[in-house]
Amino acid sequence: MQPPEPQYEDAKPSPSSVQRKPPPGWVIGPDGKPCKICTAFRNWPRNVKASKVAVPASDSPGPAPATVAGAAAVALTQTDTTPLRSDNCPPDVEVLGRATWTFLHTTAAYYPEKPTPTQRANMLSLIRALPMLYPCSHCASDFDERVKEHPPNVSGRLGLSKWLCERHNEVNEKLGKEKFSCAIGNLDERWKDGPSDGSCD
Ligand SMILES: Cc1cc2nc3c(=O)[nH]c(=O)nc-3n(C[C@H](O)[C@H](O)[C@H](O)COP(=O)(O)OP(=O)(O)OC[C@H]3O[C@@H](n4cnc5c(N)ncnc54)[C@H](O)[C@@H]3O)c2cc1C
């Protein structure tokens, strides 16, 4: 069964007359709407209630609203926070990210030590296409900048694995996660060989 889309229970006021203020954790997409593929599913609301909130005129006392004086604002309240995720749900930013990193690191782990010019060109195309096609727009534009700052090393699997690990670590850092060791032994254990205790064999 598909997870339900969020329901906005308001009179659908025109976007120009209201300020939609999503709860923390939601990401607004390029179209100005809450963006599912840019947001972690655990932050994605179900059974959302939207209610109009009066905004005081600019010369009124009280907190200054970041909107046109007298306009209506819409407060969105999540009424159901129970985790709901089946394997058939569309991906959120985390599921997509995990799957993409898995693909990229595994592809790097199996990339030839001495790639042919065609293999190098193909790998370059793959990396450069990613920010143009990746559906999480803010992830894509960030990654694009990083790739421009650090041109991909497609000279062989060691260089590529390390380059990719460093780019992934930049995202980890941005998200407040721990850095991963980019030593080739560590990368091969995670993405190719598995641990020496045989637990993944
Ligand atoms: C190109 C790209 C850009 C992204 N940008 C954003 C963004 O801007 N904002 C956002 O919220 N999310 C972004 N994501 C998603 C984010 O990076 C994570 O994938 C997501 O948060 C899920 O994280 P996770 O903790 O499950 O592990 P992931 O970060 O998905 O990592 C998966 C596994 O890879 C291994 N690993 C971790 N770090 C490294 C590394 N440096 N090298 C090798 N292996 C490693 C670990 O074993 C980990 O469990 C992006 C994803 C991609 C592919």
XYZ file of N, CA, C and O and ligand atoms in Angstrom, residues 27 38-40 42 92-102 104-105 130-131 134 136-140 142-144 146 161-162 164-172 174-175 177-182 186-187 190-191, ligand 1:
265
model
N 12.119 20.170 3.993
C 12.870 20.929 3.011
C 11.897 21.414 1.939
O 11.028 20.669 1.497
N 13.694 15.501 -0.938
C 14.760 16.288 -0.294
C 14.684 16.170 1.229
O 15.490 16.757 1.941
N 13.681 15.468 1.743
C 13.412 15.449 3.178
C 13.527 14.025 3.705
O 13.190 13.077 3.006
N 13.996 13.890 4.933
C 14.026 12.561 5.557
C 12.591 12.149 5.875
O 11.817 12.948 6.392
N 11.338 10.449 8.114
C 10.910 10.586 9.517
C 10.444 12.009 9.821
O 9.751 12.240 10.796
N 13.019 8.387 0.399
C 13.206 9.753 0.884
C 14.683 10.093 0.659
O 15.426 9.320 0.038
N 15.124 11.216 1.181
C 16.502 11.663 0.944
C 17.508 10.662 1.522
O 18.599 10.472 0.961
N 17.145 9.982 2.604
C 18.092 9.069 3.253
C 18.182 7.736 2.502
O 19.274 7.214 2.279
N 17.024 7.193 2.121
C 17.028 5.914 1.397
C 17.730 6.087 0.044
O 18.569 5.275 -0.355
N 17.386 7.178 -0.636
C 18.018 7.451 -1.934
C 19.529 7.650 -1.763
O 20.336 7.126 -2.531
N 19.908 8.395 -0.724
C 21.325 8.662 -0.481
C 22.094 7.379 -0.205
O 23.139 7.124 -0.818
N 21.552 6.553 0.676
C 22.201 5.283 1.021
C 22.385 4.413 -0.219
O 23.441 3.845 -0.455
N 21.324 4.328 -1.029
C 21.378 3.493 -2.243
C 22.389 4.062 -3.241
O 23.146 3.316 -3.869
N 22.418 5.389 -3.353
C 23.335 6.010 -4.321
C 24.782 5.832 -3.883
O 25.654 5.475 -4.687
N 25.033 6.059 -2.578
C 26.411 5.857 -2.091
C 26.816 4.396 -2.260
O 27.956 4.098 -2.626
N 25.881 3.479 -2.006
C 26.188 2.041 -2.172
C 26.611 1.771 -3.615
O 27.623 1.104 -3.870
N 27.732 3.970 -5.841
C 28.974 4.664 -6.212
C 30.207 4.008 -5.594
O 31.203 3.753 -6.282
N 30.141 3.719 -4.289
C 31.321 3.126 -3.631
C 31.604 1.723 -4.171
O 32.759 1.335 -4.327
N 25.624 13.033 -12.384
C 24.899 12.868 -11.112
C 24.263 14.171 -10.614
O 23.040 14.216 -10.370
N 25.039 15.255 -10.492
C 24.395 16.479 -9.992
C 23.337 17.050 -10.931
O 22.489 17.818 -10.502
N 20.267 14.142 -10.176
C 19.888 13.688 -8.834
C 18.636 14.436 -8.368
O 18.603 15.675 -8.381
N 17.176 14.995 -5.469
C 17.223 15.882 -4.290
C 18.014 17.111 -4.721
O 19.246 17.067 -4.836
N 17.307 18.199 -4.962
C 17.936 19.350 -5.631
C 19.048 19.989 -4.808
O 20.098 20.345 -5.337
N 18.845 20.128 -3.496
C 19.894 20.791 -2.708
C 21.107 19.884 -2.552
O 22.244 20.360 -2.503
N 20.878 18.545 -2.527
C 22.013 17.598 -2.499
C 22.802 17.741 -3.798
O 24.034 17.775 -3.801
N 22.068 17.824 -4.902
C 22.687 17.866 -6.224
C 23.535 19.127 -6.406
O 24.675 19.043 -6.854
N 24.844 21.015 -4.148
C 25.991 20.936 -3.249
C 27.085 20.034 -3.830
O 28.262 20.386 -3.835
N 26.650 18.864 -4.313
C 27.592 17.890 -4.863
C 28.276 18.475 -6.104
O 29.476 18.299 -6.303
N 27.513 19.199 -6.896
C 28.056 19.836 -8.103
C 29.225 20.761 -7.737
O 30.285 20.737 -8.360
N 31.057 20.623 -5.060
C 32.189 19.833 -4.549
C 32.980 19.189 -5.682
O 34.202 19.102 -5.626
N 38.224 5.469 -5.382
C 37.597 5.096 -4.099
C 37.880 6.175 -3.053
O 36.996 6.559 -2.280
N 39.117 6.643 -3.033
C 39.499 7.663 -2.052
C 38.783 8.990 -2.353
O 38.260 9.643 -1.445
N 35.977 9.481 -3.831
C 34.554 9.361 -3.505
C 34.328 9.380 -1.992
O 33.391 10.011 -1.480
N 35.223 8.693 -1.286
C 35.142 8.669 0.181
C 35.251 10.095 0.724
O 34.508 10.485 1.640
N 36.141 10.860 0.162
C 36.317 12.250 0.640
C 35.084 13.098 0.354
O 34.653 13.897 1.180
N 34.461 12.892 -0.822
C 33.248 13.658 -1.126
C 32.117 13.234 -0.174
O 31.360 14.064 0.307
N 32.036 11.935 0.078
C 31.000 11.439 0.996
C 31.246 12.006 2.399
O 30.314 12.421 3.086
N 32.517 12.074 2.783
C 32.831 12.633 4.110
C 32.427 14.100 4.215
O 32.052 14.566 5.290
N 32.512 14.814 3.102
C 32.084 16.219 3.127
C 30.587 16.315 3.432
O 30.143 17.182 4.175
N 29.832 15.389 2.849
C 28.386 15.377 3.140
C 28.169 14.942 4.599
O 27.363 15.525 5.327
N 28.924 13.923 5.019
C 28.823 13.481 6.422
C 29.056 14.647 7.378
O 28.311 14.853 8.335
N 28.790 17.848 6.809
C 27.698 18.822 6.706
C 26.481 18.365 7.521
O 25.782 19.170 8.122
N 26.264 17.031 7.548
C 25.101 16.503 8.271
C 25.422 16.188 9.732
O 24.596 15.635 10.449
N 27.665 14.059 10.815
C 27.978 12.640 11.036
C 29.483 12.442 11.143
O 30.258 13.298 10.711
N 29.862 11.263 11.655
C 31.298 10.967 11.793
C 31.937 10.753 10.436
O 31.291 10.247 9.521
N 33.229 11.103 10.357
C 33.962 10.851 9.122
C 34.298 9.367 9.031
O 34.516 8.711 10.048
N 34.370 8.876 7.819
C 34.709 7.483 7.551
C 36.186 7.441 7.179
O 36.673 8.352 6.494
N 36.909 6.412 7.615
C 38.325 6.321 7.238
C 38.430 5.993 5.753
O 37.837 5.016 5.281
N 39.199 6.808 5.024
C 39.339 6.602 3.581
C 40.563 5.743 3.233
O 41.005 5.725 2.077
N 40.100 -0.081 4.624
C 38.792 0.145 5.246
C 37.687 0.193 4.188
O 36.604 -0.372 4.358
N 37.980 0.863 3.068
C 36.989 0.976 1.993
C 36.717 -0.389 1.357
O 35.565 -0.748 1.104
N 34.555 -2.517 3.614
C 33.147 -2.103 3.623
C 32.442 -2.409 2.303
O 31.288 -2.822 2.281
N 33.149 -2.193 1.164
C 32.451 -2.202 -0.125
C 32.804 -3.360 -1.046
O 32.197 -3.514 -2.100
C 25.730 12.867 -3.852
C 24.912 12.893 -2.575
C 24.701 14.083 -1.925
C 23.916 14.124 -0.762
N 23.676 15.314 -0.171
C 22.860 15.368 0.913
C 22.514 16.611 1.499
O 22.960 17.668 1.037
N 21.660 16.603 2.562
C 21.141 15.434 3.070
O 20.363 15.477 4.026
N 21.488 14.239 2.544
C 22.311 14.181 1.485
N 22.626 12.966 0.939
C 22.201 11.729 1.636
C 23.184 11.417 2.789
O 24.536 11.478 2.354
C 22.956 10.005 3.374
O 22.958 9.060 2.332
C 21.684 9.860 4.166
O 21.627 10.845 5.182
C 21.619 8.471 4.844
O 22.738 8.381 5.722
P 23.240 7.078 6.438
O 23.668 7.496 7.806
O 22.279 5.969 6.315
O 24.562 6.613 5.693
P 25.189 7.097 4.260
O 25.818 8.401 4.498
O 24.137 6.954 3.236
O 26.286 6.002 4.084
C 25.988 4.647 3.776
C 27.114 3.798 4.319
O 28.312 4.192 3.670
C 29.415 4.040 4.551
N 30.113 5.309 4.535
C 29.860 6.429 5.268
N 30.698 7.398 4.931
C 31.509 6.903 3.972
C 32.584 7.437 3.231
N 33.033 8.680 3.418
N 33.192 6.647 2.322
C 32.785 5.385 2.129
N 31.773 4.821 2.793
C 31.134 5.574 3.715
C 28.879 3.660 5.894
O 29.065 2.267 6.088
C 27.399 3.988 5.789
O 26.613 3.154 6.567
C 23.378 12.911 -0.226
C 23.623 11.714 -0.899
C 24.364 11.694 -2.062
C 24.592 10.391 -2.782
